[in-house]
XYZ file of C-alpha atoms in Angstrom:
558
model
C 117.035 81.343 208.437
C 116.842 84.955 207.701
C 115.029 87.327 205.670
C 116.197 89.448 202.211
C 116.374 92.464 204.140
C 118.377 90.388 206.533
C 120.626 89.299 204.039
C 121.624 92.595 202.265
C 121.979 94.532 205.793
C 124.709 91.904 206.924
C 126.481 91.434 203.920
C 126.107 95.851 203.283
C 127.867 95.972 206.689
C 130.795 94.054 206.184
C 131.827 96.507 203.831
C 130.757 100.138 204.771
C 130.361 101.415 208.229
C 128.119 104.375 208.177
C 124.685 104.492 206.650
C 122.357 107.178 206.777
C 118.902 107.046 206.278
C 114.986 108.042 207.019
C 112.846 105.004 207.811
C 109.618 104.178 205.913
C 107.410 101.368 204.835
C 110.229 100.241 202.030
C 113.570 99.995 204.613
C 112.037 99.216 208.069
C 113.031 95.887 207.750
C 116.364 96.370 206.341
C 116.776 98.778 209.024
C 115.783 96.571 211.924
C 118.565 93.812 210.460
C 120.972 96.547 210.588
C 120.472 97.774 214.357
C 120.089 94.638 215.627
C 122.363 92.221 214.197
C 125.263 94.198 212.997
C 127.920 96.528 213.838
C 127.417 99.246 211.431
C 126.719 102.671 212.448
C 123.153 104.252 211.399
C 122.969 108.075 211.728
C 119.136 109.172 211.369
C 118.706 112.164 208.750
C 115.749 114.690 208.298
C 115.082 114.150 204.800
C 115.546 111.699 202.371
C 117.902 113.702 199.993
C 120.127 114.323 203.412
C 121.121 110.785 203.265
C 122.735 110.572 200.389
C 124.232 113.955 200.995
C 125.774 112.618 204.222
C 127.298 109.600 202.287
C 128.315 111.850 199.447
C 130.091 113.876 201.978
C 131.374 111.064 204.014
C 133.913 109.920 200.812
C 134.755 113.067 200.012
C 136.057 113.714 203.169
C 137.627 110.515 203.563
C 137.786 108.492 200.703
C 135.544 105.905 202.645
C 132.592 104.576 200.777
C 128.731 105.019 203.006
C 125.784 103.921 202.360
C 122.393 105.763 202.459
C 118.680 104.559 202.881
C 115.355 105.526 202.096
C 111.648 104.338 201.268
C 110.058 103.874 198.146
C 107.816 106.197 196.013
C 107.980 109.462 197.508
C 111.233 108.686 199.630
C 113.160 107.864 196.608
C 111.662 110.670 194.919
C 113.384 113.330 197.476
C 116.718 112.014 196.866
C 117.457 112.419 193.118
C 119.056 116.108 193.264
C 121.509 114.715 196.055
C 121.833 111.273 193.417
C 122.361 113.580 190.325
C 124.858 115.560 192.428
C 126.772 112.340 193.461
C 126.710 110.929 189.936
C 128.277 114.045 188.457
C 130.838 114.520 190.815
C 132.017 110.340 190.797
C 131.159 109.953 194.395
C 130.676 106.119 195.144
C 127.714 105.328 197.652
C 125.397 102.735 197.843
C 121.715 103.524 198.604
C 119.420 100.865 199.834
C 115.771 101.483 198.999
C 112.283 99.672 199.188
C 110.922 99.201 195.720
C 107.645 98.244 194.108
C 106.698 94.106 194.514
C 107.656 91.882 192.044
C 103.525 91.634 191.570
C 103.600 95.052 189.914
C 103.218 98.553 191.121
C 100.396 100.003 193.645
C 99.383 103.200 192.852
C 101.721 104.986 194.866
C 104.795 103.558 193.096
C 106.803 105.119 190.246
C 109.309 103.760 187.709
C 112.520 104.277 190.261
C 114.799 102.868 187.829
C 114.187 104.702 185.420
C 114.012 107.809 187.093
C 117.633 106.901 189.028
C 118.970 105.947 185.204
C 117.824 109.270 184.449
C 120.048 111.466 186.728
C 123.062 108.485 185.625
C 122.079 105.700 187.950
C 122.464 102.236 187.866
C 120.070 100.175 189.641
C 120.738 96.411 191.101
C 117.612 94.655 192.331
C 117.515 92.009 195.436
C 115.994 88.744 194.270
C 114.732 85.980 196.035
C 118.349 83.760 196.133
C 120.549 86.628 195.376
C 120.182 89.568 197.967
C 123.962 88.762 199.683
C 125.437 88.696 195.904
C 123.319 91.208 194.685
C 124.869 93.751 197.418
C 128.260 92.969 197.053
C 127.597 93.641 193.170
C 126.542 97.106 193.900
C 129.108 98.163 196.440
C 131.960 96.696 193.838
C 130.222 98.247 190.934
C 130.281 101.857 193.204
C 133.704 101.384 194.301
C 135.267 100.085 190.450
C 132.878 103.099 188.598
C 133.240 105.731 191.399
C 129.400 106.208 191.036
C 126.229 105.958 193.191
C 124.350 103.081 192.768
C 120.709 101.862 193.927
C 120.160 98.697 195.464
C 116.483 98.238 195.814
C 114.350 95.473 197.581
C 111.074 94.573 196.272
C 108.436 94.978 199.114
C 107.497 91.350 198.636
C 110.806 89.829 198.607
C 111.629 92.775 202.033
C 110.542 90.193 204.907
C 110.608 86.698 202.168
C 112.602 84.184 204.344
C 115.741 83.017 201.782
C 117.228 81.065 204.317
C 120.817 81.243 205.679
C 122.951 84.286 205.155
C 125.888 82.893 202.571
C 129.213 84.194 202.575
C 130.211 86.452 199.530
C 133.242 87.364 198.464
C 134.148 90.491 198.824
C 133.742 93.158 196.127
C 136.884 93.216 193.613
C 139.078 96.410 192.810
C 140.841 97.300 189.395
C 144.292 97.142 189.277
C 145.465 101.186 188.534
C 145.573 101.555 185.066
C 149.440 101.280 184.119
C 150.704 103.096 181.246
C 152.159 100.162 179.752
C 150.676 100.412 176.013
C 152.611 101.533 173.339
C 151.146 104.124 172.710
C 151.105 105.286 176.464
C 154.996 104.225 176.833
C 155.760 107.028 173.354
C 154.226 109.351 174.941
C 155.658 109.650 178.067
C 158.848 109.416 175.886
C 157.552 112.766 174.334
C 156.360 114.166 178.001
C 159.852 113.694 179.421
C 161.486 115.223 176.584
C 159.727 118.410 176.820
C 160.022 118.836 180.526
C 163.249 118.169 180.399
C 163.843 121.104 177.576
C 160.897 122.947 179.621
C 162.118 126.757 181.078
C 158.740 126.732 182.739
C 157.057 124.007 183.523
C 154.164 123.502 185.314
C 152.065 120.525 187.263
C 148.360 120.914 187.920
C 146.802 117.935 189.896
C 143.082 117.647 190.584
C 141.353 115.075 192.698
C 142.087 112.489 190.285
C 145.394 112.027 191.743
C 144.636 112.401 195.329
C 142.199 109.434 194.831
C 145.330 107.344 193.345
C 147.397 108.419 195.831
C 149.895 110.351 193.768
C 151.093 113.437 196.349
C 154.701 111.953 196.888
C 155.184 110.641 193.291
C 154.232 114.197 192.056
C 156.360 116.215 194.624
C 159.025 114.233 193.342
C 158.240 114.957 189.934
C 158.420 118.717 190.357
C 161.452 118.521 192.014
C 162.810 116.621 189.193
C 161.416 119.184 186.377
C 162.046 122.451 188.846
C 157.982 122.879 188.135
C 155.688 125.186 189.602
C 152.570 123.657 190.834
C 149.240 124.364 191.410
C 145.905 122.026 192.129
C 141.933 122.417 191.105
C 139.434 123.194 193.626
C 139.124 119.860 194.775
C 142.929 118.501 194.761
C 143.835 121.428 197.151
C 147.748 121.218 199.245
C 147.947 117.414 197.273
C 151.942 118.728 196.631
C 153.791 118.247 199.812
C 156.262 121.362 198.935
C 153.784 124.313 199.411
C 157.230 126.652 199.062
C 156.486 126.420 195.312
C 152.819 126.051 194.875
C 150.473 128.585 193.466
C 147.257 127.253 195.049
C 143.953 126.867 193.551
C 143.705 127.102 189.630
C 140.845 129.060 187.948
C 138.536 131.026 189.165
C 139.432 130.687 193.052
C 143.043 131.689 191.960
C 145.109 134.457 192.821
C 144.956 136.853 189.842
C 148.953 137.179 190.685
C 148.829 133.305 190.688
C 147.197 132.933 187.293
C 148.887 135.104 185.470
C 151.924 133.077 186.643
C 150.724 130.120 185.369
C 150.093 131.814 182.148
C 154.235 132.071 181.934
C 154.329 128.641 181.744
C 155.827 126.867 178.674
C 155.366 123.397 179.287
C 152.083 122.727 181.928
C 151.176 118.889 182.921
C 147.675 118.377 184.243
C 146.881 115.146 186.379
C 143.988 113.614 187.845
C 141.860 116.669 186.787
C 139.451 116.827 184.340
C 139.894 120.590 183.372
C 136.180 122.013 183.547
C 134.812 125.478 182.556
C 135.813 127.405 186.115
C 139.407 125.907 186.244
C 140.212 126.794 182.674
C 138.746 130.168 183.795
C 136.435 129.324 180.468
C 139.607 128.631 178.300
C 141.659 131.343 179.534
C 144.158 129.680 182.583
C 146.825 128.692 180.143
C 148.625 130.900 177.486
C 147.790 130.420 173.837
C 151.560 129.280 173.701
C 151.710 126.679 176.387
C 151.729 122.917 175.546
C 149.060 120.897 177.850
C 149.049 117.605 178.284
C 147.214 115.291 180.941
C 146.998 112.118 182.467
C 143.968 111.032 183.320
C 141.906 107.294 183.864
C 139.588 108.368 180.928
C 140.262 107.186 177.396
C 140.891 110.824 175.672
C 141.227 114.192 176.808
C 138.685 116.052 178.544
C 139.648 119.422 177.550
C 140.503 120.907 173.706
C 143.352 122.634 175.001
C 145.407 119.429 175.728
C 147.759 118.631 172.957
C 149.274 115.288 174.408
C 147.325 112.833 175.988
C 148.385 109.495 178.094
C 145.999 107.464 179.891
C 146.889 106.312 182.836
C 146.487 106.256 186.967
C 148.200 109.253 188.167
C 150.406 107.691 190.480
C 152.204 105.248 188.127
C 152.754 107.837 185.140
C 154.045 110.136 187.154
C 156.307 107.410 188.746
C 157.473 106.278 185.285
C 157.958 109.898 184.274
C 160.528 111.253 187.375
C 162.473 107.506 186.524
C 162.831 109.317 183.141
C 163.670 112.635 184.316
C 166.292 110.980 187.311
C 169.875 111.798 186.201
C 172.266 108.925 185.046
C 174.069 107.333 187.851
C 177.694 109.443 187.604
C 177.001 111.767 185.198
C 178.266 115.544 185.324
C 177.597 119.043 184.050
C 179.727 119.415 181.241
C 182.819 121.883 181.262
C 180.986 125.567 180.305
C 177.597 124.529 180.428
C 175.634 126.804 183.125
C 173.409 124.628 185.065
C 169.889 126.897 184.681
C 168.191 127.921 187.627
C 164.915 126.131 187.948
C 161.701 128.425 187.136
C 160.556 127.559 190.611
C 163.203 129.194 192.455
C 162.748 132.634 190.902
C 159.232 133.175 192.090
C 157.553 134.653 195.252
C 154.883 132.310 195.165
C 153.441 133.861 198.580
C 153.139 136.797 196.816
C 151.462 135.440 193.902
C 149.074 133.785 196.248
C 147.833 137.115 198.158
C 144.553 138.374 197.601
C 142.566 141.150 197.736
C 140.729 141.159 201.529
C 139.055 144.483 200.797
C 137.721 146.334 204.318
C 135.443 145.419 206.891
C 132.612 147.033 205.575
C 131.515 147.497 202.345
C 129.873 150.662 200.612
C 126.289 149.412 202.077
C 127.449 149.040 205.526
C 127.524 145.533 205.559
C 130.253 143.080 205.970
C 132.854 143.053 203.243
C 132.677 139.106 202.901
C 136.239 138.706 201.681
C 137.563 140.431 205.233
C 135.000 138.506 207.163
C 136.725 135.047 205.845
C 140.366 136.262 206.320
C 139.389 137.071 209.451
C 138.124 133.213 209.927
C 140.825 131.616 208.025
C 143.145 133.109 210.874
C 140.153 131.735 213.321
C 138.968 128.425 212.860
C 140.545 125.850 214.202
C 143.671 123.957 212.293
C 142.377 120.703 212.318
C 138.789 120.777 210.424
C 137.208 119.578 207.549
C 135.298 122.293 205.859
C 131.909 120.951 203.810
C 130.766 123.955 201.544
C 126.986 123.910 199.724
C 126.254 125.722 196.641
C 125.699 129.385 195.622
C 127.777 132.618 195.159
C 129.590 132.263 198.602
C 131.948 129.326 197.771
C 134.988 131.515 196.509
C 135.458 133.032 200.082
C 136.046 129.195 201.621
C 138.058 128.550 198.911
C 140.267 131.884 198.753
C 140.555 132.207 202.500
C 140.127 128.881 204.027
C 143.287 126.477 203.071
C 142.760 123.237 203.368
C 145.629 121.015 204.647
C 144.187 118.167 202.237
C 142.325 117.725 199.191
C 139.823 115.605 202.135
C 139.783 118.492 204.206
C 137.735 120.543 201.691
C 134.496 119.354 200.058
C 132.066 121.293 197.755
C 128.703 119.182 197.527
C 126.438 120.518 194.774
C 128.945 122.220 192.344
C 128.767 119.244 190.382
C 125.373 119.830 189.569
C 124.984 123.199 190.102
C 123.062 122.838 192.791
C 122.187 124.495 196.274
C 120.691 123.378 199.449
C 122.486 120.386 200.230
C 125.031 122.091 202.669
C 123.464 120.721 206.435
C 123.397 117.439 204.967
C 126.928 117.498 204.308
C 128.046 118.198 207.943
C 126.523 114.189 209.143
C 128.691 112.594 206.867
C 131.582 114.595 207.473
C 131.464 114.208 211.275
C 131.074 110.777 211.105
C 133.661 110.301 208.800
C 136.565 112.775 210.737
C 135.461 111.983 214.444
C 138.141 113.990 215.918
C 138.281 117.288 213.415
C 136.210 120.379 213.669
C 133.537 120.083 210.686
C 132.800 123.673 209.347
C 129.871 124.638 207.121
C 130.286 127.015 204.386
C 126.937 127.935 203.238
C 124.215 131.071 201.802
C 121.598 131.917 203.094
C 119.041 130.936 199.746
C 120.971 127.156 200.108
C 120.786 127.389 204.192
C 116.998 127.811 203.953
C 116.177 124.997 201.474
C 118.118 122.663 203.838
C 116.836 123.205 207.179
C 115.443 119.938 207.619
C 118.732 118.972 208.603
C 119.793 121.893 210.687
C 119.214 119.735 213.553
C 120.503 116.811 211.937
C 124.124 119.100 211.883
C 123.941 119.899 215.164
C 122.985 116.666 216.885
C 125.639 114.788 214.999
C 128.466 117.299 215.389
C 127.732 118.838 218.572
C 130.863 120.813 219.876
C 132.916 119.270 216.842
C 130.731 121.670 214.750
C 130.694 125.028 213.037
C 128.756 126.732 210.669
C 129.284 129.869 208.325
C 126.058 131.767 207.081
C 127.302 134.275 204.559
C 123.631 136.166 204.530
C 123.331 138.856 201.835
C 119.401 138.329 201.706
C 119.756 137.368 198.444
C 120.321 134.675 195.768
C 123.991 136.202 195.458
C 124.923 134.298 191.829
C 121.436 135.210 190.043
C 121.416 138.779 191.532
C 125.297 139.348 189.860
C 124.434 137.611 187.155
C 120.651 138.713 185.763
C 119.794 141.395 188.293
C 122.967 143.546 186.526
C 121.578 142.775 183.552
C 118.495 144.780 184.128
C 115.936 141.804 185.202
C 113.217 142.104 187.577
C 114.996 141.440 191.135
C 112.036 140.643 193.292
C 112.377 137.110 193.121
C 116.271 136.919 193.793
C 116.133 138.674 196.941
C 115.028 136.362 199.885
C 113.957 138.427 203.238
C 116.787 138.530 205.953
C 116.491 135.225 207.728
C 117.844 135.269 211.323
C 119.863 131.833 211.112
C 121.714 132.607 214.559
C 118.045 132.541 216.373
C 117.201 129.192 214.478
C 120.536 127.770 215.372
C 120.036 128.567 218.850
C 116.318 127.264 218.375
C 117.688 123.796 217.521
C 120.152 123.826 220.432
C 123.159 125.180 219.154
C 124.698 128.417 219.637
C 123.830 131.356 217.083
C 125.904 134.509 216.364
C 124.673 137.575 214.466
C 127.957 138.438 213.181
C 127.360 142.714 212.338
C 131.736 143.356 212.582
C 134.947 141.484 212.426
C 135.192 141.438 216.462
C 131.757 139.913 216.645
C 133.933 136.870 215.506
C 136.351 137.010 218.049
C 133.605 134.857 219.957
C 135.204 132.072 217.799
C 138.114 132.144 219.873
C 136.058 131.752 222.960
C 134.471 129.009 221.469
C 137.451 126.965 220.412
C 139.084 127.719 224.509
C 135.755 125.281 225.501
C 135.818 121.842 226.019
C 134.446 120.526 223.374
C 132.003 118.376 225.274
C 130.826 121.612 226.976
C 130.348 123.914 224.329
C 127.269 123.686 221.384
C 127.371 123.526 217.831
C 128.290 127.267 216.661
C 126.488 129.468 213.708
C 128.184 132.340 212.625
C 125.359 134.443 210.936
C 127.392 137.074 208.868
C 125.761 139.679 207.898
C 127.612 140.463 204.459
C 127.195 142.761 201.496
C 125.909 141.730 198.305
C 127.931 144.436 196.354
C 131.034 142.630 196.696
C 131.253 140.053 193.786
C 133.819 137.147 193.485
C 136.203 136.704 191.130
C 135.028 133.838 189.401
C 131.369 134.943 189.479
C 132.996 137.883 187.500
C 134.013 135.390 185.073
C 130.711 133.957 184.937
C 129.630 137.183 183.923
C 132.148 138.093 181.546
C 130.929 134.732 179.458
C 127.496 135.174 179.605
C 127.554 138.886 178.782
């Protein structure tokens, strides 16, 4: 015989292997199930909104779904930014809270389903027969939906004996959507067409089609049209030929690289859903240029596309290179010049190159765009970088190239959100045991999450690294108001010594003052990893120097 808690935490663990979590009154007994009885892995977090962080993180850096766990009433109540955040950005997670009893609420308690409905939220709740199906609902509903959901377990039903622990199937998957509609079928008629007349075409492929699996398909596909290519933020190196790729789209771009894609005539988006900052706010393709994108949604997500077909990435883009492949025999005819493919006539490296700027900037300070060359050409090869929210994120994203679209994960963008950077670096390390997990974070997000500084560096010990750009300021409200004449006082945050707190939590902390002060990376990486501490790299940068996209921001709102 076993309890509900007992129930959920066996049948949860035949399906996810890492759960995070902060122990209360509501989960104690789920918890206790969990250690005891099965093999999943529990990683202890410092606050409640850090474990869903963590098992945000932990699928976006490898496509693995985690779970997270809190109490009820105030426990929940921590983690709805890091919920809202998941929900926006379709990260699937389960998390596993205590709830109010079935009796009614005690003072203490609030309306948690409504509240997790609020930030987008679907709640399942375990019953007193159905706690093993009730779980298995939620993690297929997370995995189907690609959305957090909330299991919850009434307080009185927690430590209820339900008796024996049933056996559940196992949580059913969709079958990728295949374009095999009419309506779908036409239009890829019309796609091929054009990229077959196309002088310039272009492929941009967001996460979308990293989830479906689409790289190879797609690198065949712009071999077949002769297309450039290019991915969003979060699809980043998805093309296996990097010869012809233009890197990140939008604001994180190249301005040689946009511009580029500007030339092209015929531009096919795929698994990306074409928001604000990778349109560059409506400006990344030409007036000229016909759009069109494939995508799991049931219309376009941008007014820019003209054609439209709805389908998983992978499998349109299969059907389209079968259209594209030449007929078995057939020859150039007598006359006919065979044209050059677009591709082949560009220096995409050069297109690519940006602007590093100096070492220091006008203040003194560290030019921020030089300090994460200098890193790109530092860090090690093999990491996974996790990046919070605020100003800083275009120097990870300019300078730091991923190898993967898993190798690079931005948790709070969705929500425009900071502070849920040292969160991030649990999942991740979990998730990537044997790769280097960096931290790209600011110092206004850095402070708001220090509850999990030593979360970070306990987890990732030697496998970890993190990046403070510290301007002493809240960077994005500072370009963004402070230029436009508003009181500054309460954008600028006094200069916080992160290396000393680093060092305080048993890591290693660097005030980083010059570009050789980084050299100690080098030192660091030479160390065997079980003998060297979790590194902070407290740069000291200049809040003069203003990113490109943040520019853009700008340029809208002015």
């Amino acid at each position: 015989m076993a309890h509900a808690s007992a129930h959920v935490a066996h049948t949860l663990a035949t399906h996810v292997d890492d759960v995070f979590g902060l122990m209360g009154n509501g989960n104690a007994y789920f918890l206790d199930a969990l250690l005891r009885t099965t093999s999943a892995r529990y990683t202890a977090v410092r606050h409640e909104a850090g474990a869903v962080v963590a098992a945000d993180a932990h699928f976006r850096t490898s496509g693995r779904i985690a779970a997270a766990t809190t109490t009820y009433g105030a426990g929940f109540t921590n983690t709805l930014t890091a919920l809202a955040e998941a929900a926006q950005a379709r990260v699937p997670l389960v998390l596993i809270v205590g709830d109010e009893p079935t009796s009614g609420p005690r003072p203490w308690d609030v309306d948690q389903i409504a509240m997790a409905s609020a930030v987008g939220v679907r709640t399942y709740t375990v019953g007193r027969v159905d706690a093993a199906a009730a779980t298995v609902t939620a993690v297929e509903h997370a995995l189907t939906y690609r959305v957090p959901v909330v299991l919850a377990i009434p307080y009185d039903v927690a430590t209820l004996d339900i008796g024996e622990i049933p056996a559940v199937p196992g949580p059913g998957r969709p079958a990728p959507l295949a374009p095999d509609s009419e309506s779908a079928q036409a239009a890829l008629d019309r796609l091929a067409d054009e990229l077959a007349e196309a002088e310039r075409p272009f492929l941009l492929a967001g996460r979308g089609a990293w989830l479906a699996g689409a790289g190879p398909v797609l690198g065949e596909l712009a071999a077949a049209t002769g297309a450039l290519t290019a991915t969003t933020a979060l699809g980043r190196n998805l093309f296996p030929d990097s010869e012809f790729d233009l890197g990140v789209a939008g604001g994180f771009g190249a301005p040689a690289a946009m511009e580029r894609i500007r030339e092209a005539d015929v531009a096919v988006v795929i698994g990306a859903s074409l928001n604000q900052f990778t349109m560059r706010f409506g400006e990344l393709f030409h007036p000229t240029t016909s759009v069109w994108q494939i995508d799991t949604d049931d219309r376009a997500t941008h007014s820019r596309v003209g054609g439209f077909v709805r389908a998983d990435a992978q499998l349109a883009a299969a059907e389209l290179v079968e259209r594209l492949r030449p007929a078995e025999g057939a020859v150039a005819t007598d006359g006919v010049s065979v044209r050059t493919p677009w591709r082949e006539s560009v220096d995409t490296a050069a297109d690519r190159a940006y602007d590093v700027g100096g070492e220091l900037a006008d203040d003194g300070r560290l030019d921020p765009r030089a300090a994460a060359d200098r890193l790109g050409e530092l860090l090690p090869s093999d990491r996974v970088v996790v990046s919070d929210g605020g100003h800083f994120i275009a120097w990870a994203n300019m300078f730091w190239e991923p190898a993967a679209p898993e190798r690079l994960a931005m948790v709070g963008t969705a929500f425009q959100s900071i502070g849920l950077g040292w969160h991030s670096v649990a999942g991740a390390a979990r998730a990537n045991p044997e790769s280097t997990v960096v931290l790209a974070t600011g110092d206004g997000g850095g402070a708001m999450a220090l509850s999990d500084l030593d979360t970070a560096i306990r987890v990732a010990g030697g496998r970890g690294m993190a990046v403070v750009f510290n301007d002493a300021a809240y960077g994005a409200e500072i370009n963004l108001y402070g230029l436009k004449g508003l009181e500054t006082s309460p954008m600028l945050i006094d200069e916080i010594d992160f290396a000393a707190l680093a060092t305080a939590a048993g890591g290693r902390g660097v005030a980083v003052h010059r570009l050789a002060d980084l050299e100690v990376v080098e030192e660091w990486k030479a160390t065997a990893v079980e003998a060297r501490p979790f590194l902070l790299l407290d740069l000291r940068i200049s809040g003069s120097v203003i990113a490109p996209y943040q520019e853009e921001v700008i340029r809208v709102n002015s």
